[in-house]
mmCIF file with all atom_site columns, C-alpha atoms in Angstrom:
data_model
loop_
_atom_site.group_PDB
_atom_site.id
_atom_site.type_symbol
_atom_site.label_atom_id
_atom_site.label_alt_id
_atom_site.label_comp_id
_atom_site.label_asym_id
_atom_site.label_entity_id
_atom_site.label_seq_id
_atom_site.pdbx_PDB_ins_code
_atom_site.Cartn_x
_atom_site.Cartn_y
_atom_site.Cartn_z
_atom_site.occupancy
_atom_site.B_iso_or_equiv
_atom_site.pdbx_formal_charge
_atom_site.auth_seq_id
_atom_site.auth_comp_id
_atom_site.auth_asym_id
_atom_site.auth_atom_id
_atom_site.pdbx_PDB_model_num
ATOM 1   C CA . MET A 1 1   ? 214.850 -23.633 -17.873 1.00 51.00 ? 22  MET A CA 1
ATOM 2   C CA . ILE A 1 2   ? 216.719 -22.158 -20.622 1.00 61.00 ? 23  ILE A CA 1
ATOM 3   C CA . LYS A 1 3   ? 220.332 -22.579 -21.647 1.00 78.00 ? 24  LYS A CA 1
ATOM 4   C CA . GLU A 1 4   ? 222.566 -20.013 -22.228 1.00 86.00 ? 25  GLU A CA 1
ATOM 5   C CA . THR A 1 5   ? 223.262 -19.429 -26.239 1.00 89.00 ? 26  THR A CA 1
ATOM 6   C CA . GLU A 1 6   ? 227.166 -20.133 -26.937 1.00 93.00 ? 27  GLU A CA 1
ATOM 7   C CA . ILE A 1 7   ? 228.073 -18.619 -30.216 1.00 93.00 ? 28  ILE A CA 1
ATOM 8   C CA . PRO A 1 8   ? 232.441 -19.400 -31.892 1.00 95.00 ? 29  PRO A CA 1
ATOM 9   C CA . VAL A 1 9   ? 234.024 -16.345 -32.110 1.00 94.00 ? 30  VAL A CA 1
ATOM 10  C CA . GLY A 1 10  ? 237.413 -17.719 -34.121 1.00 92.00 ? 31  GLY A CA 1
ATOM 11  C CA . ARG A 1 11  ? 238.678 -19.936 -31.874 1.00 94.00 ? 32  ARG A CA 1
ATOM 12  C CA . GLY A 1 12  ? 237.341 -18.362 -28.600 1.00 94.00 ? 33  GLY A CA 1
ATOM 13  C CA . LYS A 1 13  ? 233.619 -18.143 -27.609 1.00 94.00 ? 34  LYS A CA 1
ATOM 14  C CA . VAL A 1 14  ? 230.718 -16.122 -26.439 1.00 94.00 ? 35  VAL A CA 1
ATOM 15  C CA . ILE A 1 15  ? 228.204 -17.156 -24.588 1.00 93.00 ? 36  ILE A CA 1
ATOM 16  C CA . ILE A 1 16  ? 224.734 -15.191 -24.032 1.00 90.00 ? 37  ILE A CA 1
ATOM 17  C CA . HIS A 1 17  ? 223.238 -15.640 -21.046 1.00 88.00 ? 38  HIS A CA 1
ATOM 18  C CA . SER A 1 18  ? 219.032 -16.346 -21.189 1.00 83.00 ? 39  SER A CA 1
ATOM 19  C CA . SER A 1 19  ? 218.685 -12.378 -19.347 1.00 80.00 ? 40  SER A CA 1
ATOM 20  C CA . PHE A 1 20  ? 219.778 -11.524 -22.958 1.00 76.00 ? 41  PHE A CA 1
ATOM 21  C CA . ARG A 1 21  ? 216.339 -13.332 -24.716 1.00 70.00 ? 42  ARG A CA 1
ATOM 22  C CA . ASN A 1 22  ? 213.441 -10.584 -24.673 1.00 68.00 ? 43  ASN A CA 1
ATOM 23  C CA . ILE A 1 23  ? 216.384 -7.995  -24.709 1.00 69.00 ? 44  ILE A CA 1
ATOM 24  C CA . ALA A 1 24  ? 218.596 -9.067  -27.635 1.00 64.00 ? 45  ALA A CA 1
ATOM 25  C CA . GLY A 1 25  ? 215.734 -11.551 -29.417 1.00 61.00 ? 46  GLY A CA 1
ATOM 26  C CA . ARG A 1 26  ? 214.180 -9.107  -31.142 1.00 68.00 ? 47  ARG A CA 1
ATOM 27  C CA . GLY A 1 27  ? 216.404 -8.336  -34.038 1.00 76.00 ? 48  GLY A CA 1
ATOM 28  C CA . LYS A 1 28  ? 218.717 -5.938  -32.461 1.00 85.00 ? 49  LYS A CA 1
ATOM 29  C CA . TYR A 1 29  ? 222.448 -6.686  -32.464 1.00 89.00 ? 50  TYR A CA 1
ATOM 30  C CA . ILE A 1 30  ? 224.622 -7.368  -29.759 1.00 91.00 ? 51  ILE A CA 1
ATOM 31  C CA . ILE A 1 31  ? 227.650 -5.619  -30.438 1.00 93.00 ? 52  ILE A CA 1
ATOM 32  C CA . LEU A 1 32  ? 230.857 -5.598  -28.241 1.00 94.00 ? 53  LEU A CA 1
ATOM 33  C CA . ARG A 1 33  ? 233.558 -2.551  -28.634 1.00 93.00 ? 54  ARG A CA 1
ATOM 34  C CA . LEU A 1 34  ? 236.908 -1.935  -26.769 1.00 93.00 ? 55  LEU A CA 1
ATOM 35  C CA . ARG A 1 35  ? 236.482 1.598   -25.366 1.00 93.00 ? 56  ARG A CA 1
ATOM 36  C CA . ASN A 1 36  ? 239.743 3.721   -24.139 1.00 91.00 ? 57  ASN A CA 1
ATOM 37  C CA . ARG A 1 37  ? 239.307 6.233   -20.361 1.00 88.00 ? 58  ARG A CA 1
ATOM 38  C CA . PRO A 1 38  ? 241.602 8.432   -19.372 1.00 85.00 ? 59  PRO A CA 1
ATOM 39  C CA . GLY A 1 39  ? 243.650 6.791   -16.392 1.00 82.00 ? 60  GLY A CA 1
ATOM 40  C CA . SER A 1 40  ? 243.676 8.155   -12.533 1.00 82.00 ? 61  SER A CA 1
ATOM 41  C CA . CYS A 1 41  ? 246.921 9.613   -12.372 1.00 84.00 ? 62  CYS A CA 1
ATOM 42  C CA . ASN A 1 42  ? 247.392 13.499  -14.219 1.00 80.00 ? 63  ASN A CA 1
ATOM 43  C CA . ASP A 1 43  ? 250.500 13.645  -15.462 1.00 77.00 ? 64  ASP A CA 1
ATOM 44  C CA . ALA A 1 44  ? 251.445 12.892  -19.315 1.00 74.00 ? 65  ALA A CA 1
ATOM 45  C CA . ASP A 1 45  ? 252.550 8.766   -18.773 1.00 79.00 ? 66  ASP A CA 1
ATOM 46  C CA . CYS A 1 46  ? 249.600 8.130   -17.798 1.00 83.00 ? 67  CYS A CA 1
ATOM 47  C CA . GLN A 1 47  ? 247.785 4.655   -19.682 1.00 85.00 ? 68  GLN A CA 1
ATOM 48  C CA . PRO A 1 48  ? 244.186 4.775   -20.931 1.00 87.00 ? 69  PRO A CA 1
ATOM 49  C CA . ILE A 1 49  ? 242.222 2.185   -19.074 1.00 88.00 ? 70  ILE A CA 1
ATOM 50  C CA . ARG A 1 50  ? 240.935 -0.308  -21.427 1.00 90.00 ? 71  ARG A CA 1
ATOM 51  C CA . TYR A 1 51  ? 237.385 -2.084  -21.047 1.00 92.00 ? 72  TYR A CA 1
ATOM 52  C CA . ALA A 1 52  ? 235.045 -3.585  -23.194 1.00 93.00 ? 73  ALA A CA 1
ATOM 53  C CA . SER A 1 53  ? 231.292 -2.395  -23.743 1.00 93.00 ? 74  SER A CA 1
ATOM 54  C CA . ILE A 1 54  ? 227.716 -3.249  -24.690 1.00 92.00 ? 75  ILE A CA 1
ATOM 55  C CA . ASP A 1 55  ? 225.252 -2.109  -26.876 1.00 89.00 ? 76  ASP A CA 1
ATOM 56  C CA . LEU A 1 56  ? 222.067 -2.974  -28.929 1.00 88.00 ? 77  LEU A CA 1
ATOM 57  C CA . THR A 1 57  ? 221.233 -1.329  -31.823 1.00 87.00 ? 78  THR A CA 1
ATOM 58  C CA . GLU A 1 58  ? 219.650 -2.192  -35.202 1.00 86.00 ? 79  GLU A CA 1
ATOM 59  C CA . ILE A 1 59  ? 221.654 -1.657  -37.816 1.00 83.00 ? 80  ILE A CA 1
ATOM 60  C CA . PRO A 1 60  ? 226.036 -2.248  -36.819 1.00 83.00 ? 81  PRO A CA 1
ATOM 61  C CA . ASP A 1 61  ? 228.777 -0.854  -38.161 1.00 84.00 ? 82  ASP A CA 1
ATOM 62  C CA . SER A 1 62  ? 230.026 -1.947  -41.445 1.00 87.00 ? 83  SER A CA 1
ATOM 63  C CA . THR A 1 63  ? 233.379 -2.344  -39.966 1.00 90.00 ? 84  THR A CA 1
ATOM 64  C CA . LEU A 1 64  ? 231.739 -4.835  -37.229 1.00 94.00 ? 85  LEU A CA 1
ATOM 65  C CA . LYS A 1 65  ? 232.550 -9.026  -37.802 1.00 94.00 ? 86  LYS A CA 1
ATOM 66  C CA . ILE A 1 66  ? 228.989 -10.224 -37.100 1.00 93.00 ? 87  ILE A CA 1
ATOM 67  C CA . PHE A 1 67  ? 228.357 -13.895 -36.183 1.00 93.00 ? 88  PHE A CA 1
ATOM 68  C CA . VAL A 1 68  ? 224.715 -15.734 -35.166 1.00 89.00 ? 89  VAL A CA 1
ATOM 69  C CA . GLY A 1 69  ? 223.686 -18.640 -33.302 1.00 83.00 ? 90  GLY A CA 1
ATOM 70  C CA . GLU A 1 70  ? 220.117 -19.240 -32.560 1.00 83.00 ? 91  GLU A CA 1
ATOM 71  C CA . GLY A 1 71  ? 218.485 -15.805 -32.809 1.00 80.00 ? 92  GLY A CA 1
ATOM 72  C CA . TYR A 1 72  ? 221.267 -14.408 -31.513 1.00 86.00 ? 93  TYR A CA 1
ATOM 73  C CA . PHE A 1 73  ? 223.628 -11.593 -34.100 1.00 89.00 ? 94  PHE A CA 1
ATOM 74  C CA . LEU A 1 74  ? 226.970 -10.645 -32.542 1.00 91.00 ? 95  LEU A CA 1
ATOM 75  C CA . ALA A 1 75  ? 228.446 -7.614  -33.730 1.00 93.00 ? 96  ALA A CA 1
ATOM 76  C CA . VAL A 1 76  ? 232.111 -7.438  -33.006 1.00 95.00 ? 97  VAL A CA 1
ATOM 77  C CA . ASP A 1 77  ? 234.621 -5.537  -33.697 1.00 93.00 ? 98  ASP A CA 1
ATOM 78  C CA . GLN A 1 78  ? 238.245 -6.343  -34.280 1.00 94.00 ? 99  GLN A CA 1
ATOM 79  C CA . GLU A 1 79  ? 240.081 -5.468  -31.511 1.00 93.00 ? 100 GLU A CA 1
ATOM 80  C CA . ILE A 1 80  ? 238.221 -8.015  -29.095 1.00 94.00 ? 101 ILE A CA 1
ATOM 81  C CA . PHE A 1 81  ? 237.705 -10.319 -32.177 1.00 94.00 ? 102 PHE A CA 1
ATOM 82  C CA . SER A 1 82  ? 241.610 -10.279 -31.921 1.00 93.00 ? 103 SER A CA 1
ATOM 83  C CA . VAL A 1 83  ? 241.649 -10.951 -27.874 1.00 92.00 ? 104 VAL A CA 1
ATOM 84  C CA . ILE A 1 84  ? 239.054 -13.909 -27.938 1.00 94.00 ? 105 ILE A CA 1
ATOM 85  C CA . ASP A 1 85  ? 240.831 -15.459 -30.941 1.00 93.00 ? 106 ASP A CA 1
ATOM 86  C CA . ARG A 1 86  ? 244.529 -15.045 -29.419 1.00 91.00 ? 107 ARG A CA 1
ATOM 87  C CA . ASP A 1 87  ? 243.681 -16.674 -25.534 1.00 88.00 ? 108 ASP A CA 1
ATOM 88  C CA . ARG A 1 88  ? 240.860 -18.885 -26.722 1.00 91.00 ? 109 ARG A CA 1
ATOM 89  C CA . GLN A 1 89  ? 238.736 -16.635 -24.303 1.00 91.00 ? 110 GLN A CA 1
ATOM 90  C CA . THR A 1 90  ? 235.109 -17.742 -23.032 1.00 94.00 ? 111 THR A CA 1
ATOM 91  C CA . VAL A 1 91  ? 233.401 -14.726 -22.875 1.00 95.00 ? 112 VAL A CA 1
ATOM 92  C CA . ILE A 1 92  ? 230.043 -14.576 -20.857 1.00 93.00 ? 113 ILE A CA 1
ATOM 93  C CA . LEU A 1 93  ? 227.411 -11.456 -22.094 1.00 92.00 ? 114 LEU A CA 1
ATOM 94  C CA . LYS A 1 94  ? 224.731 -11.589 -19.079 1.00 89.00 ? 115 LYS A CA 1
ATOM 95  C CA . LYS A 1 95  ? 222.063 -9.405  -17.112 1.00 86.00 ? 116 LYS A CA 1
ATOM 96  C CA . GLY A 1 96  ? 222.708 -7.855  -13.542 1.00 85.00 ? 117 GLY A CA 1
ATOM 97  C CA . PHE A 1 97  ? 219.683 -7.532  -11.359 1.00 84.00 ? 118 PHE A CA 1
ATOM 98  C CA . PHE A 1 98  ? 219.061 -3.979  -11.346 1.00 87.00 ? 119 PHE A CA 1
ATOM 99  C CA . GLY A 1 99  ? 219.875 -3.915  -15.557 1.00 82.00 ? 120 GLY A CA 1
ATOM 100 C CA . LYS A 1 100 ? 223.485 -3.201  -16.259 1.00 88.00 ? 121 LYS A CA 1
ATOM 101 C CA . TYR A 1 101 ? 224.764 -5.418  -18.441 1.00 89.00 ? 122 TYR A CA 1
ATOM 102 C CA . ILE A 1 102 ? 228.010 -7.034  -17.398 1.00 91.00 ? 123 ILE A CA 1
ATOM 103 C CA . ILE A 1 103 ? 231.042 -9.041  -19.698 1.00 94.00 ? 124 ILE A CA 1
ATOM 104 C CA . ARG A 1 104 ? 232.970 -12.198 -17.282 1.00 92.00 ? 125 ARG A CA 1
ATOM 105 C CA . GLY A 1 105 ? 236.020 -13.746 -18.550 1.00 91.00 ? 126 GLY A CA 1
ATOM 106 C CA . LEU A 1 106 ? 237.374 -11.070 -21.594 1.00 90.00 ? 127 LEU A CA 1
ATOM 107 C CA . ALA A 1 107 ? 241.208 -10.089 -20.162 1.00 87.00 ? 128 ALA A CA 1
ATOM 108 C CA . PHE A 1 108 ? 243.435 -7.737  -22.505 1.00 79.00 ? 129 PHE A CA 1
#
């Protein structure tokens, strides 16, 4: 069985599940970004909903922090890095049954 890859990010860590091996092992960067979408209410006081997203690309933005571990390249934006570092979180990245990317353990 192929083991998971653990990449230290600040005082926390990101664990990349072995299901990413075929996708991200070919020189692509796994990019974690914080995104916002409008809330479900219709008034002006509605708070936006914050969520993390995963993208795979070959060349990341220069504003991202890059981490390397066992053949994987991980690029993280400043907001995600601050959350992982501040709370010493362990974030797990894996690919779901239907090919959707899943982020576990990231709390804002």
